[in-house]
PDB file of C-alpha atoms in Angstrom:
ATOM      1  CA  ASN A   1       0.000   0.000   0.000  1.00 88.00           C
ATOM      2  CA  GLU A   2       2.831   2.420   0.818  1.00 87.00           C
ATOM      3  CA  VAL A   3       4.601   1.770  -2.496  1.00 90.00           C
ATOM      4  CA  VAL A   4       1.380   2.318  -4.482  1.00 88.00           C
ATOM      5  CA  SER A   5       0.587   5.466  -2.498  1.00 82.00           C
ATOM      6  CA  ASN A   6       4.079   6.894  -3.015  1.00 79.00           C
ATOM      7  CA  ALA A   7       4.044   6.023  -6.726  1.00 82.00           C
ATOM      8  CA  ALA A   8       0.732   7.843  -7.144  1.00 80.00           C
ATOM      9  CA  VAL A   9       2.061  10.909  -5.329  1.00 76.00           C
ATOM     10  CA  MET A  10       5.172  10.949  -7.506  1.00 75.00           C
ATOM     11  CA  MET A  11       3.337  10.493 -10.798  1.00 76.00           C
ATOM     12  CA  PHE A  12       0.372  12.751 -10.291  1.00 73.00           C
ATOM     13  CA  GLY A  13       1.968  15.210  -7.901  1.00 72.00           C
ATOM     14  CA  GLY A  14       4.818  15.736 -10.315  1.00 77.00           C
ATOM     15  CA  ILE A  15       2.486  16.408 -13.230  1.00 83.00           C
ATOM     16  CA  GLU A  16       0.224  18.913 -11.485  1.00 84.00           C
ATOM     17  CA  THR A  17       2.984  20.789  -9.691  1.00 89.00           C
ATOM     18  CA  SER A  18       5.329  20.956 -12.691  1.00 91.00           C
ATOM     19  CA  GLU A  19       2.525  22.306 -14.848  1.00 93.00           C
ATOM     20  CA  GLY A  20       1.551  24.775 -12.148  1.00 95.00           C
ATOM     21  CA  MET A  21       5.043  26.054 -11.484  1.00 96.00           C
ATOM     22  CA  THR A  22       5.719  26.576 -15.193  1.00 97.00           C
ATOM     23  CA  ALA A  23       2.430  28.359 -15.852  1.00 97.00           C
ATOM     24  CA  THR A  24       2.888  30.507 -12.756  1.00 98.00           C
ATOM     25  CA  LEU A  25       6.426  31.466 -13.770  1.00 98.00           C
ATOM     26  CA  PHE A  26       5.081  32.674 -17.113  1.00 98.00           C
ATOM     27  CA  TRP A  27       2.278  34.531 -15.332  1.00 97.00           C
ATOM     28  CA  HIS A  28       4.807  36.388 -13.159  1.00 98.00           C
ATOM     29  CA  LEU A  29       7.069  37.251 -16.068  1.00 98.00           C
ATOM     30  CA  LEU A  30       4.254  38.275 -18.396  1.00 97.00           C
ATOM     31  CA  VAL A  31       2.533  40.573 -15.905  1.00 97.00           C
ATOM     32  CA  GLU A  32       5.935  42.122 -15.079  1.00 96.00           C
ATOM     33  CA  PRO A  33       7.369  42.906 -18.541  1.00 96.00           C
ATOM     34  CA  ALA A  34      10.484  44.526 -17.042  1.00 97.00           C
ATOM     35  CA  GLN A  35      11.264  41.263 -15.252  1.00 98.00           C
ATOM     36  CA  MET A  36      10.741  39.300 -18.493  1.00 97.00           C
ATOM     37  CA  ALA A  37      13.044  41.724 -20.324  1.00 97.00           C
ATOM     38  CA  ALA A  38      15.701  41.314 -17.634  1.00 98.00           C
ATOM     39  CA  VAL A  39      15.630  37.517 -17.973  1.00 98.00           C
ATOM     40  CA  ALA A  40      15.632  37.715 -21.782  1.00 97.00           C
ATOM     41  CA  ALA A  41      18.660  40.021 -21.677  1.00 97.00           C
ATOM     42  CA  ASP A  42      20.532  37.963 -19.073  1.00 98.00           C
ATOM     43  CA  ARG A  43      19.848  34.224 -19.269  1.00 98.00           C
ATOM     44  CA  SER A  44      21.852  33.664 -16.086  1.00 98.00           C
ATOM     45  CA  LEU A  45      18.679  34.910 -14.326  1.00 98.00           C
ATOM     46  CA  VAL A  46      16.539  31.995 -15.603  1.00 98.00           C
ATOM     47  CA  ALA A  47      17.184  29.684 -12.638  1.00 98.00           C
ATOM     48  CA  ASN A  48      16.641  32.467 -10.116  1.00 98.00           C
ATOM     49  CA  ALA A  49      13.423  33.532 -11.874  1.00 98.00           C
ATOM     50  CA  VAL A  50      12.114  29.978 -11.433  1.00 98.00           C
ATOM     51  CA  ASP A  51      12.947  29.974  -7.721  1.00 98.00           C
ATOM     52  CA  GLU A  52      11.526  33.464  -7.205  1.00 98.00           C
ATOM     53  CA  SER A  53       8.265  32.393  -8.826  1.00 98.00           C
ATOM     54  CA  LEU A  54       8.172  29.298  -6.603  1.00 98.00           C
ATOM     55  CA  ARG A  55       8.808  31.471  -3.567  1.00 98.00           C
ATOM     56  CA  LEU A  56       6.085  33.949  -4.372  1.00 97.00           C
ATOM     57  CA  GLU A  57       3.496  31.435  -5.550  1.00 96.00           C
ATOM     58  CA  PRO A  58       4.351  27.776  -4.901  1.00 96.00           C
ATOM     59  CA  ALA A  59       2.526  25.242  -7.069  1.00 94.00           C
ATOM     60  CA  ALA A  60       1.559  23.346  -3.889  1.00 92.00           C
ATOM     61  CA  SER A  61       0.703  26.013  -1.346  1.00 93.00           C
ATOM     62  CA  ARG A  62       0.394  23.770   1.682  1.00 92.00           C
ATOM     63  CA  VAL A  63       1.407  20.401   3.035  1.00 88.00           C
ATOM     64  CA  ASP A  64      -0.461  18.267   5.536  1.00 89.00           C
ATOM     65  CA  ARG A  65       1.450  16.336   8.163  1.00 89.00           C
ATOM     66  CA  TYR A  66       0.568  14.349  11.262  1.00 93.00           C
ATOM     67  CA  ALA A  67       2.475  15.020  14.466  1.00 95.00           C
ATOM     68  CA  ASN A  68       4.541  12.019  15.515  1.00 94.00           C
ATOM     69  CA  ALA A  69       4.885  13.260  19.109  1.00 96.00           C
ATOM     70  CA  ASP A  70       3.261  15.685  21.512  1.00 97.00           C
ATOM     71  CA  THR A  71       4.821  19.126  21.166  1.00 96.00           C
ATOM     72  CA  LYS A  72       4.190  22.850  21.387  1.00 95.00           C
ATOM     73  CA  LEU A  73       4.545  25.248  18.504  1.00 90.00           C
ATOM     74  CA  ALA A  74       4.353  28.983  19.174  1.00 90.00           C
ATOM     75  CA  GLY A  75       2.521  28.204  22.401  1.00 94.00           C
ATOM     76  CA  ALA A  76      -0.062  25.918  20.793  1.00 94.00           C
ATOM     77  CA  ALA A  77      -0.295  22.338  22.003  1.00 97.00           C
ATOM     78  CA  ILE A  78      -0.034  19.723  19.264  1.00 97.00           C
ATOM     79  CA  ARG A  79      -0.782  16.134  20.201  1.00 97.00           C
ATOM     80  CA  GLN A  80       0.651  13.024  18.599  1.00 97.00           C
ATOM     81  CA  GLY A  81      -1.524  12.161  15.602  1.00 97.00           C
ATOM     82  CA  ASP A  82      -2.911  15.699  15.174  1.00 97.00           C
ATOM     83  CA  LEU A  83      -3.180  17.011  11.623  1.00 96.00           C
ATOM     84  CA  VAL A  84      -0.839  19.955  11.108  1.00 94.00           C
ATOM     85  CA  ILE A  85      -1.384  22.034   7.980  1.00 94.00           C
ATOM     86  CA  VAL A  86       1.718  23.956   6.959  1.00 91.00           C
ATOM     87  CA  SER A  87       1.287  26.931   4.648  1.00 94.00           C
ATOM     88  CA  LEU A  88       4.295  27.000   2.358  1.00 94.00           C
ATOM     89  CA  ALA A  89       2.866  30.097   0.693  1.00 94.00           C
ATOM     90  CA  ALA A  90       2.858  31.998   3.975  1.00 95.00           C
ATOM     91  CA  ALA A  91       6.341  30.800   4.946  1.00 95.00           C
ATOM     92  CA  ASN A  92       7.674  31.953   1.580  1.00 97.00           C
ATOM     93  CA  ARG A  93       6.385  35.473   2.242  1.00 97.00           C
ATOM     94  CA  ASP A  94       7.884  35.813   5.703  1.00 97.00           C
ATOM     95  CA  PRO A  95       9.174  39.400   5.880  1.00 97.00           C
ATOM     96  CA  ALA A  96      11.827  38.295   8.382  1.00 97.00           C
ATOM     97  CA  MET A  97      13.287  36.133   5.621  1.00 97.00           C
ATOM     98  CA  PHE A  98      12.390  37.972   2.410  1.00 98.00           C
ATOM     99  CA  THR A  99      12.581  41.733   1.973  1.00 97.00           C
ATOM    100  CA  ASP A 100       9.452  43.118   0.298  1.00 98.00           C
ATOM    101  CA  PRO A 101       8.027  39.568   0.208  1.00 98.00           C
ATOM    102  CA  ASP A 102       5.014  40.305  -2.013  1.00 97.00           C
ATOM    103  CA  ARG A 103       7.152  41.612  -4.886  1.00 97.00           C
ATOM    104  CA  PHE A 104       8.383  39.396  -7.747  1.00 98.00           C
ATOM    105  CA  ASP A 105      12.093  40.057  -8.271  1.00 98.00           C
ATOM    106  CA  VAL A 106      14.192  37.845 -10.554  1.00 98.00           C
ATOM    107  CA  ARG A 107      17.323  39.288  -8.917  1.00 98.00           C
ATOM    108  CA  ARG A 108      16.314  38.414  -5.331  1.00 98.00           C
ATOM    109  CA  THR A 109      19.524  37.087  -3.799  1.00 97.00           C
ATOM    110  CA  ASN A 110      17.869  34.554  -1.485  1.00 98.00           C
ATOM    111  CA  ALA A 111      15.053  33.361  -3.765  1.00 98.00           C
ATOM    112  CA  ARG A 112      16.198  29.757  -3.482  1.00 96.00           C
ATOM    113  CA  ALA A 113      15.630  29.830   0.294  1.00 97.00           C
ATOM    114  CA  HIS A 114      11.907  29.189  -0.351  1.00 97.00           C
ATOM    115  CA  LEU A 115      10.088  26.149   1.011  1.00 95.00           C
ATOM    116  CA  ALA A 116       8.083  25.283  -2.114  1.00 95.00           C
ATOM    117  CA  PHE A 117       9.606  21.799  -2.216  1.00 93.00           C
ATOM    118  CA  ALA A 118       9.453  21.370   1.585  1.00 89.00           C
ATOM    119  CA  GLN A 119      12.524  20.304   3.544  1.00 88.00           C
ATOM    120  CA  GLY A 120      13.925  17.429   5.528  1.00 88.00           C
ATOM    121  CA  PRO A 121      12.643  13.880   5.145  1.00 85.00           C
ATOM    122  CA  HIS A 122       9.580  15.095   3.252  1.00 83.00           C
ATOM    123  CA  ALA A 123      11.468  17.210   0.705  1.00 88.00           C
ATOM    124  CA  CYS A 124      10.308  16.695  -2.858  1.00 88.00           C
ATOM    125  CA  ILE A 125      12.583  14.191  -4.573  1.00 85.00           C
ATOM    126  CA  GLY A 126      11.625  15.659  -7.946  1.00 88.00           C
ATOM    127  CA  SER A 127      12.663  19.230  -7.149  1.00 92.00           C
ATOM    128  CA  HIS A 128      15.756  19.209  -9.365  1.00 93.00           C
ATOM    129  CA  LEU A 129      13.884  17.750 -12.329  1.00 91.00           C
ATOM    130  CA  ALA A 130      10.994  20.186 -11.840  1.00 93.00           C
ATOM    131  CA  ARG A 131      13.370  23.149 -11.824  1.00 96.00           C
ATOM    132  CA  LEU A 132      15.129  21.903 -14.972  1.00 96.00           C
ATOM    133  CA  GLU A 133      11.822  21.361 -16.795  1.00 95.00           C
ATOM    134  CA  THR A 134      10.651  24.878 -16.003  1.00 97.00           C
ATOM    135  CA  GLN A 135      14.019  26.435 -16.845  1.00 98.00           C
ATOM    136  CA  ALA A 136      14.014  24.595 -20.189  1.00 97.00           C
ATOM    137  CA  ALA A 137      10.478  25.803 -20.931  1.00 97.00           C
ATOM    138  CA  LEU A 138      11.484  29.392 -20.241  1.00 98.00           C
ATOM    139  CA  ASP A 139      14.687  29.177 -22.280  1.00 97.00           C
ATOM    140  CA  ALA A 140      12.848  27.592 -25.219  1.00 97.00           C
ATOM    141  CA  THR A 141      10.098  30.203 -25.073  1.00 97.00           C
ATOM    142  CA  LEU A 142      12.564  33.090 -24.972  1.00 97.00           C
ATOM    143  CA  ASP A 143      14.341  31.594 -28.016  1.00 96.00           C
ATOM    144  CA  ALA A 144      11.244  30.758 -30.056  1.00 96.00           C
ATOM    145  CA  TRP A 145       8.859  33.582 -29.200  1.00 95.00           C
ATOM    146  CA  PRO A 146      10.658  36.822 -28.373  1.00 91.00           C
ATOM    147  CA  GLY A 147       8.217  39.571 -27.571  1.00 91.00           C
ATOM    148  CA  MET A 148       5.590  37.221 -26.144  1.00 94.00           C
ATOM    149  CA  ARG A 149       3.060  39.132 -24.046  1.00 94.00           C
ATOM    150  CA  ILE A 150       0.023  38.365 -21.957  1.00 96.00           C
ATOM    151  CA  ASP A 151      -3.383  38.550 -23.622  1.00 96.00           C
ATOM    152  CA  ALA A 152      -6.849  39.406 -22.349  1.00 95.00           C
ATOM    153  CA  GLY A 153      -8.520  36.768 -20.226  1.00 96.00           C
ATOM    154  CA  ALA A 154      -5.423  35.631 -18.333  1.00 96.00           C
ATOM    155  CA  THR A 155      -6.086  34.753 -14.715  1.00 96.00           C
ATOM    156  CA  PRO A 156      -3.716  34.921 -11.759  1.00 96.00           C
ATOM    157  CA  PRO A 157      -2.801  31.735  -9.889  1.00 96.00           C
ATOM    158  CA  THR A 158      -5.674  30.350  -7.825  1.00 94.00           C
ATOM    159  CA  GLY A 159      -6.404  27.217  -5.829  1.00 93.00           C
ATOM    160  CA  VAL A 160      -6.366  26.193  -2.189  1.00 90.00           C
ATOM    161  CA  VAL A 161      -3.744  23.444  -2.375  1.00 90.00           C
ATOM    162  CA  PHE A 162      -2.535  23.309  -5.987  1.00 91.00           C
ATOM    163  CA  ARG A 163      -2.167  26.774  -7.468  1.00 94.00           C
ATOM    164  CA  LYS A 164      -1.753  27.940 -11.041  1.00 96.00           C
ATOM    165  CA  PRO A 165      -3.324  30.323 -13.530  1.00 97.00           C
ATOM    166  CA  ARG A 166      -6.481  28.732 -14.905  1.00 96.00           C
ATOM    167  CA  ARG A 167      -6.081  30.624 -18.182  1.00 96.00           C
ATOM    168  CA  LEU A 168      -2.907  32.087 -19.630  1.00 96.00           C
ATOM    169  CA  PRO A 169      -3.504  33.239 -23.223  1.00 97.00           C
ATOM    170  CA  VAL A 170      -0.547  35.023 -24.775  1.00 96.00           C
ATOM    171  CA  ARG A 171       0.285  36.922 -27.978  1.00 94.00           C
ATOM    172  CA  TRP A 172       3.485  36.868 -29.910  1.00 90.00           C
TER     173      TRP A 172
END
C-alpha cells in the first residue's frame, strides 16, 4: 500500500505541480514585462526567476502532516496524531526572511531559500527535475517567441492546495 501510495504521489503530484510552477512562472514574467526583459537580456537569471516564482506562488501552497509526538509550537499544544497544515505560501512570504516579500524580483539574492519543495525527510525528490523542466520551458520560449506578451482573459494563480493560472492566453 505504501509503495502504491508513493508512486501515485510521484506520478500525479509531479504532473500537477510541474505544470503549475511553469504556468505561474510565465504569469509572473508576463505581468511584469520589465522582469521578463531582464531575464531575456541575461539568461543567467533563468534559474533564479524559477525559484523566485516558486517562492512567491508555490505550485503546492500547503502540506499536511501528522504530528509524531506531543509538542508545542508557538505556544499551541499539538498532540501526537494531530493534523498539522503547513502553509508553504505563507512561509515563503515571511518578511523576516524575504525583503518586500510580495514583490516578484528575478534578482532576489535569497530566492532559493523558499520552502516550495518542503525540507527534511519530506522534501520533494523531484525538485531538481521540476526546476530543470521549467528552466528549459522558459529558455525555449525566450528563443522561439521573443516579444511574447500576456493577452486578455489571463487569470492569476488560484487554488487552495494546488495553485496555477487557470487561463494564460498570450500573444506573440
